[in-house]
Short mmCIF file of C-alpha atoms and ligand atoms in Angstrom, two decimals:
data_model
loop_
_atom_site.label_atom_id
_atom_site.label_comp_id
_atom_site.label_asym_id
_atom_site.label_seq_id
_atom_site.Cartn_x
_atom_site.Cartn_y
_atom_site.Cartn_z
CA UNK S 190 8.56 0.37 10.68
CA UNK S 191 6.22 -0.23 7.77
CA UNK S 192 2.47 0.30 7.72
CA UNK S 193 1.72 -3.41 8.12
CA UNK S 194 3.01 -3.30 11.67
CA UNK S 195 0.17 -0.95 12.69
CA UNK S 196 -2.58 -3.31 11.50
CA UNK S 197 -4.42 -5.36 14.12
CA UNK S 198 -6.37 -7.49 11.65
CA UNK S 199 -7.36 -7.66 8.01
CA UNK S 200 -11.09 -7.11 7.62
CA UNK S 201 -11.31 -7.44 3.81
CA UNK S 202 -8.59 -9.03 1.72
CA UNK S 203 -7.45 -7.91 -1.72
CA UNK S 204 -9.20 -10.94 -3.26
CA UNK S 205 -12.52 -10.25 -1.51
CA UNK S 206 -12.43 -6.61 -2.54
CA UNK S 207 -11.58 -7.45 -6.15
CA UNK S 208 -14.48 -9.90 -6.47
CA UNK S 209 -16.91 -7.39 -4.98
CA UNK S 210 -15.71 -4.55 -7.21
CA UNK S 211 -16.26 -6.80 -10.26
CA UNK S 212 -19.82 -7.48 -9.07
CA UNK S 213 -20.63 -3.80 -8.60
CA UNK S 214 -19.05 -2.96 -11.96
CA UNK S 215 -21.24 -5.54 -13.68
CA UNK S 216 -24.38 -4.19 -11.99
CA UNK S 217 -23.54 -0.61 -12.96
CA UNK S 218 -22.81 -1.71 -16.55
CA UNK S 219 -26.28 -3.29 -16.77
CA UNK S 220 -28.10 -0.40 -15.10
CA UNK S 221 -26.42 2.38 -17.09
CA UNK S 222 -26.70 0.87 -20.58
CA UNK S 223 -27.76 3.72 -22.91
CA UNK S 224 -27.43 6.35 -20.17
CA UNK S 225 -25.16 9.35 -19.85
CA UNK S 226 -22.98 8.10 -16.99
CA UNK S 227 -20.74 10.48 -15.08
CA UNK S 228 -18.77 9.03 -12.17
CA UNK S 229 -18.18 11.68 -9.51
CA UNK S 230 -15.47 10.64 -7.08
CA UNK S 231 -15.45 12.13 -3.60
CA UNK S 232 -11.77 12.80 -2.93
CA UNK S 233 -9.56 11.52 -1.52
CA UNK S 234 -10.97 8.28 -0.13
CA UNK S 235 -12.54 7.28 -3.46
CA UNK S 236 -9.36 7.03 -5.51
CA UNK S 237 -8.46 3.37 -5.14
CA UNK S 238 -12.04 2.09 -5.34
CA UNK S 239 -12.85 4.35 -8.28
CA UNK S 240 -9.72 3.40 -10.23
CA UNK S 241 -10.60 -0.29 -9.89
CA UNK S 242 -14.37 0.11 -10.34
CA UNK S 243 -14.20 2.19 -13.52
CA UNK S 244 -12.20 -0.58 -15.20
CA UNK S 245 -15.02 -3.04 -14.44
CA UNK S 246 -17.59 -0.79 -16.14
CA UNK S 247 -18.18 -1.74 -19.76
CA UNK S 248 -20.51 1.13 -20.81
CA UNK S 249 -19.33 4.67 -21.66
CA UNK S 250 -18.47 6.63 -18.54
CA UNK S 251 -16.92 10.04 -17.92
CA UNK S 252 -15.22 10.89 -14.64
CA UNK S 253 -14.93 13.97 -12.46
CA UNK S 254 -14.01 14.69 -8.85
CA UNK S 255 -15.19 16.77 -5.92
CA UNK S 256 -13.29 17.43 -2.76
CA UNK S 257 -15.30 18.35 0.29
CA UNK S 258 -14.17 18.58 3.84
CA UNK S 259 -16.33 18.35 6.88
CA UNK S 260 -15.48 20.83 9.57
CA UNK S 261 -14.40 19.26 12.82
CA UNK S 262 -11.44 17.10 13.47
CA UNK S 263 -10.48 13.50 13.00
CA UNK S 264 -12.98 10.69 13.24
CA UNK S 265 -16.28 12.48 13.72
CA UNK S 266 -18.14 14.32 10.97
CA UNK S 267 -20.08 17.47 11.82
CA UNK S 268 -22.24 17.65 8.71
CA UNK S 269 -21.02 21.12 7.86
CA UNK S 270 -19.28 20.69 4.56
CA UNK S 271 -16.91 22.96 2.70
CA UNK S 272 -16.16 22.57 -1.03
CA UNK S 273 -12.40 22.37 -1.59
CA UNK S 274 -12.64 21.37 -5.26
CA UNK S 275 -15.73 21.58 -7.42
CA UNK S 276 -16.55 19.64 -10.59
CA UNK S 277 -15.03 20.71 -13.91
CA UNK S 278 -18.28 20.38 -15.84
CA UNK S 279 -21.95 21.25 -15.74
CA UNK S 280 -23.75 18.04 -14.81
CA UNK S 281 -27.18 18.96 -16.20
CA UNK S 282 -28.52 15.95 -18.10
CA UNK S 283 -25.89 13.52 -16.79
CA UNK S 284 -26.66 10.33 -14.91
CA UNK S 285 -24.42 11.08 -11.95
CA UNK S 286 -23.05 8.28 -9.82
CA UNK S 287 -21.23 9.49 -6.72
CA UNK S 288 -18.34 7.21 -5.72
CA UNK S 289 -17.46 7.07 -2.01
CA UNK S 290 -15.15 4.99 0.13
CA UNK S 291 -17.41 4.74 3.16
CA UNK S 292 -20.83 5.86 4.30
CA UNK S 293 -20.63 6.54 8.01
CA UNK S 294 -22.92 9.16 9.62
CA UNK S 295 -23.96 9.96 6.04
CA UNK S 296 -23.76 13.70 6.67
CA UNK S 297 -21.10 14.35 4.03
CA UNK S 298 -22.95 12.50 1.29
CA UNK S 299 -26.32 13.91 2.30
CA UNK S 300 -24.93 17.38 1.71
CA UNK S 301 -23.06 16.44 -1.47
CA UNK S 302 -26.08 14.72 -3.01
CA UNK S 303 -28.32 17.68 -2.23
CA UNK S 304 -25.81 20.10 -3.70
CA UNK S 305 -25.44 18.10 -6.93
CA UNK S 306 -29.19 17.47 -7.24
CA UNK S 307 -29.72 21.25 -7.43
CA UNK S 308 -27.68 21.25 -10.65
CA UNK S 309 -30.35 19.25 -12.49
CA UNK S 310 -28.65 15.98 -13.40
CA UNK S 311 -30.85 13.41 -15.20
CA UNK S 312 -30.37 11.13 -12.19
CA UNK S 313 -28.17 10.89 -9.13
CA UNK S 314 -27.14 7.75 -7.28
CA UNK S 315 -24.49 6.65 -4.80
CA UNK S 316 -21.98 3.80 -4.90
CA UNK S 317 -20.03 3.21 -1.72
CA UNK S 318 -17.50 0.48 -1.09
CA UNK S 319 -18.26 0.31 2.63
CA UNK S 320 -21.38 1.03 4.63
CA UNK S 321 -21.62 1.42 8.42
CA UNK S 322 -25.42 1.63 8.82
CA UNK S 323 -25.19 1.56 12.64
CA UNK S 324 -23.66 5.02 12.54
CA UNK S 325 -26.20 6.64 10.20
CA UNK S 326 -27.50 10.05 11.26
CA UNK S 327 -28.58 11.50 7.91
CA UNK S 328 -31.45 10.27 5.78
CA UNK S 329 -29.43 8.65 3.00
CA UNK S 330 -29.49 5.21 1.40
CA UNK S 331 -26.71 4.09 -0.97
CA UNK S 332 -27.71 2.49 -4.29
CA UNK S 333 -24.64 0.24 -4.60
CA UNK S 334 -22.83 -1.11 -1.55
CA UNK S 335 -19.74 -3.29 -1.46
CA UNK S 336 -19.65 -4.41 2.15
CA UNK S 337 -21.58 -3.61 5.30
CA UNK S 338 -18.98 -3.23 8.03
CA UNK S 339 -19.19 -3.14 11.82
CA UNK S 340 -18.70 0.03 13.79
CA UNK S 341 -14.90 -0.08 13.78
CA UNK S 342 -12.50 2.44 12.31
CA UNK S 343 -10.97 0.92 9.19
CA UNK S 344 -8.10 1.93 6.93
CA UNK S 345 -6.59 0.96 3.60
CA UNK S 346 -7.77 0.78 -0.03
CA UNK S 347 -8.15 4.57 -0.02
CA UNK S 348 -9.32 5.00 3.57
CA UNK S 349 -7.05 6.94 5.90
CA UNK S 350 -6.22 7.62 9.46
CA UNK S 351 -4.48 11.00 9.69
CA UNK S 352 -3.95 10.83 5.87
CA UNK S 353 -1.97 7.60 6.20
CA UNK S 354 -2.68 3.97 5.21
CA UNK S 355 -4.56 4.91 2.01
CA UNK S 356 -2.01 2.88 0.05
CA UNK S 357 -2.61 -0.40 1.88
CA UNK S 358 -4.00 -2.84 -0.73
CA UNK S 359 -6.54 -4.34 1.71
CA UNK S 360 -8.89 -3.00 4.41
CA UNK S 361 -7.83 -3.46 7.99
CA UNK S 362 -8.35 -2.36 11.56
CA UNK S 363 -5.63 -0.33 13.27
CA UNK S 364 -4.01 -1.32 16.53
CA UNK S 365 -5.38 0.91 19.33
CA UNK S 366 -1.82 2.01 20.14
CA UNK S 367 -1.76 3.93 16.86
CA UNK S 368 -4.56 6.29 18.07
CA UNK S 369 -3.01 6.64 21.48
CA UNK S 370 0.27 8.00 20.11
P1 IMP Z 514 -19.81 10.78 7.17
O1 IMP Z 514 -20.18 12.17 6.77
O2 IMP Z 514 -19.84 10.57 8.65
O3 IMP Z 514 -20.60 9.71 6.43
O4 IMP Z 514 -18.27 10.66 6.84
C1 IMP Z 514 -17.78 9.97 5.78
C2 IMP Z 514 -16.27 10.18 5.72
O5 IMP Z 514 -15.67 9.96 7.00
C3 IMP Z 514 -15.64 9.18 4.78
O6 IMP Z 514 -15.60 9.65 3.46
C4 IMP Z 514 -14.27 8.99 5.42
O7 IMP Z 514 -13.39 9.98 4.94
C5 IMP Z 514 -14.49 9.21 6.89
N1 IMP Z 514 -14.63 7.93 7.62
C6 IMP Z 514 -15.73 7.46 8.24
N2 IMP Z 514 -15.51 6.26 8.80
C7 IMP Z 514 -14.23 5.94 8.51
C8 IMP Z 514 -13.39 4.80 8.79
O8 IMP Z 514 -13.77 3.79 9.43
N3 IMP Z 514 -12.12 4.85 8.31
C9 IMP Z 514 -11.64 5.92 7.60
N4 IMP Z 514 -12.39 6.99 7.30
C10 IMP Z 514 -13.67 7.00 7.75
MG1 MG Z 515 -11.05 10.67 5.61
#
């Protein structure tokens, strides 16, 4: 069976996501005029959002990636973060914009932002496609947010469950039976 069969409902359609990504891209293009923009994608969830967002940005932008993994399994983040892949460049003097798929407890981004801030960028901000403020445990506020979503586990458009569903073009909620397998 295909992936579609595991989806209970579509939360955000391709059209809704596209319109929102255009809006965020326009805001970033205004705010970063004349700056030294470096987009830092947090792998792997960022890939679809970042690929679409960067094409909506009309000012000069460089890109780089970080891969961090929180210890602990599955759905819950522990806040202890391990660097799996670091940036290729020194970010001193850059206006860093971290690109995330979802801000949940906020522990991962809290750590990542702190780590990057120590490297003396000119500025550091966060753009997240989804925000689940109900779940926040760390003191972190995103600068650009696509959608505030309810406390439900969502997949698609880069977001995974057990590394699957990242390639769904929309964002949906999984059928409970999928977790119970
Ligand atoms: P945090 O440290 O709790 O904010 O964890 C953020 C990370 O948890 C995200 O980058 C996702 O990889 C994962 N995550 C949190 N909520 C969801 C969800 O609803 N669907 C898929 N992944 C999620
Ligand atoms: Mg994940």
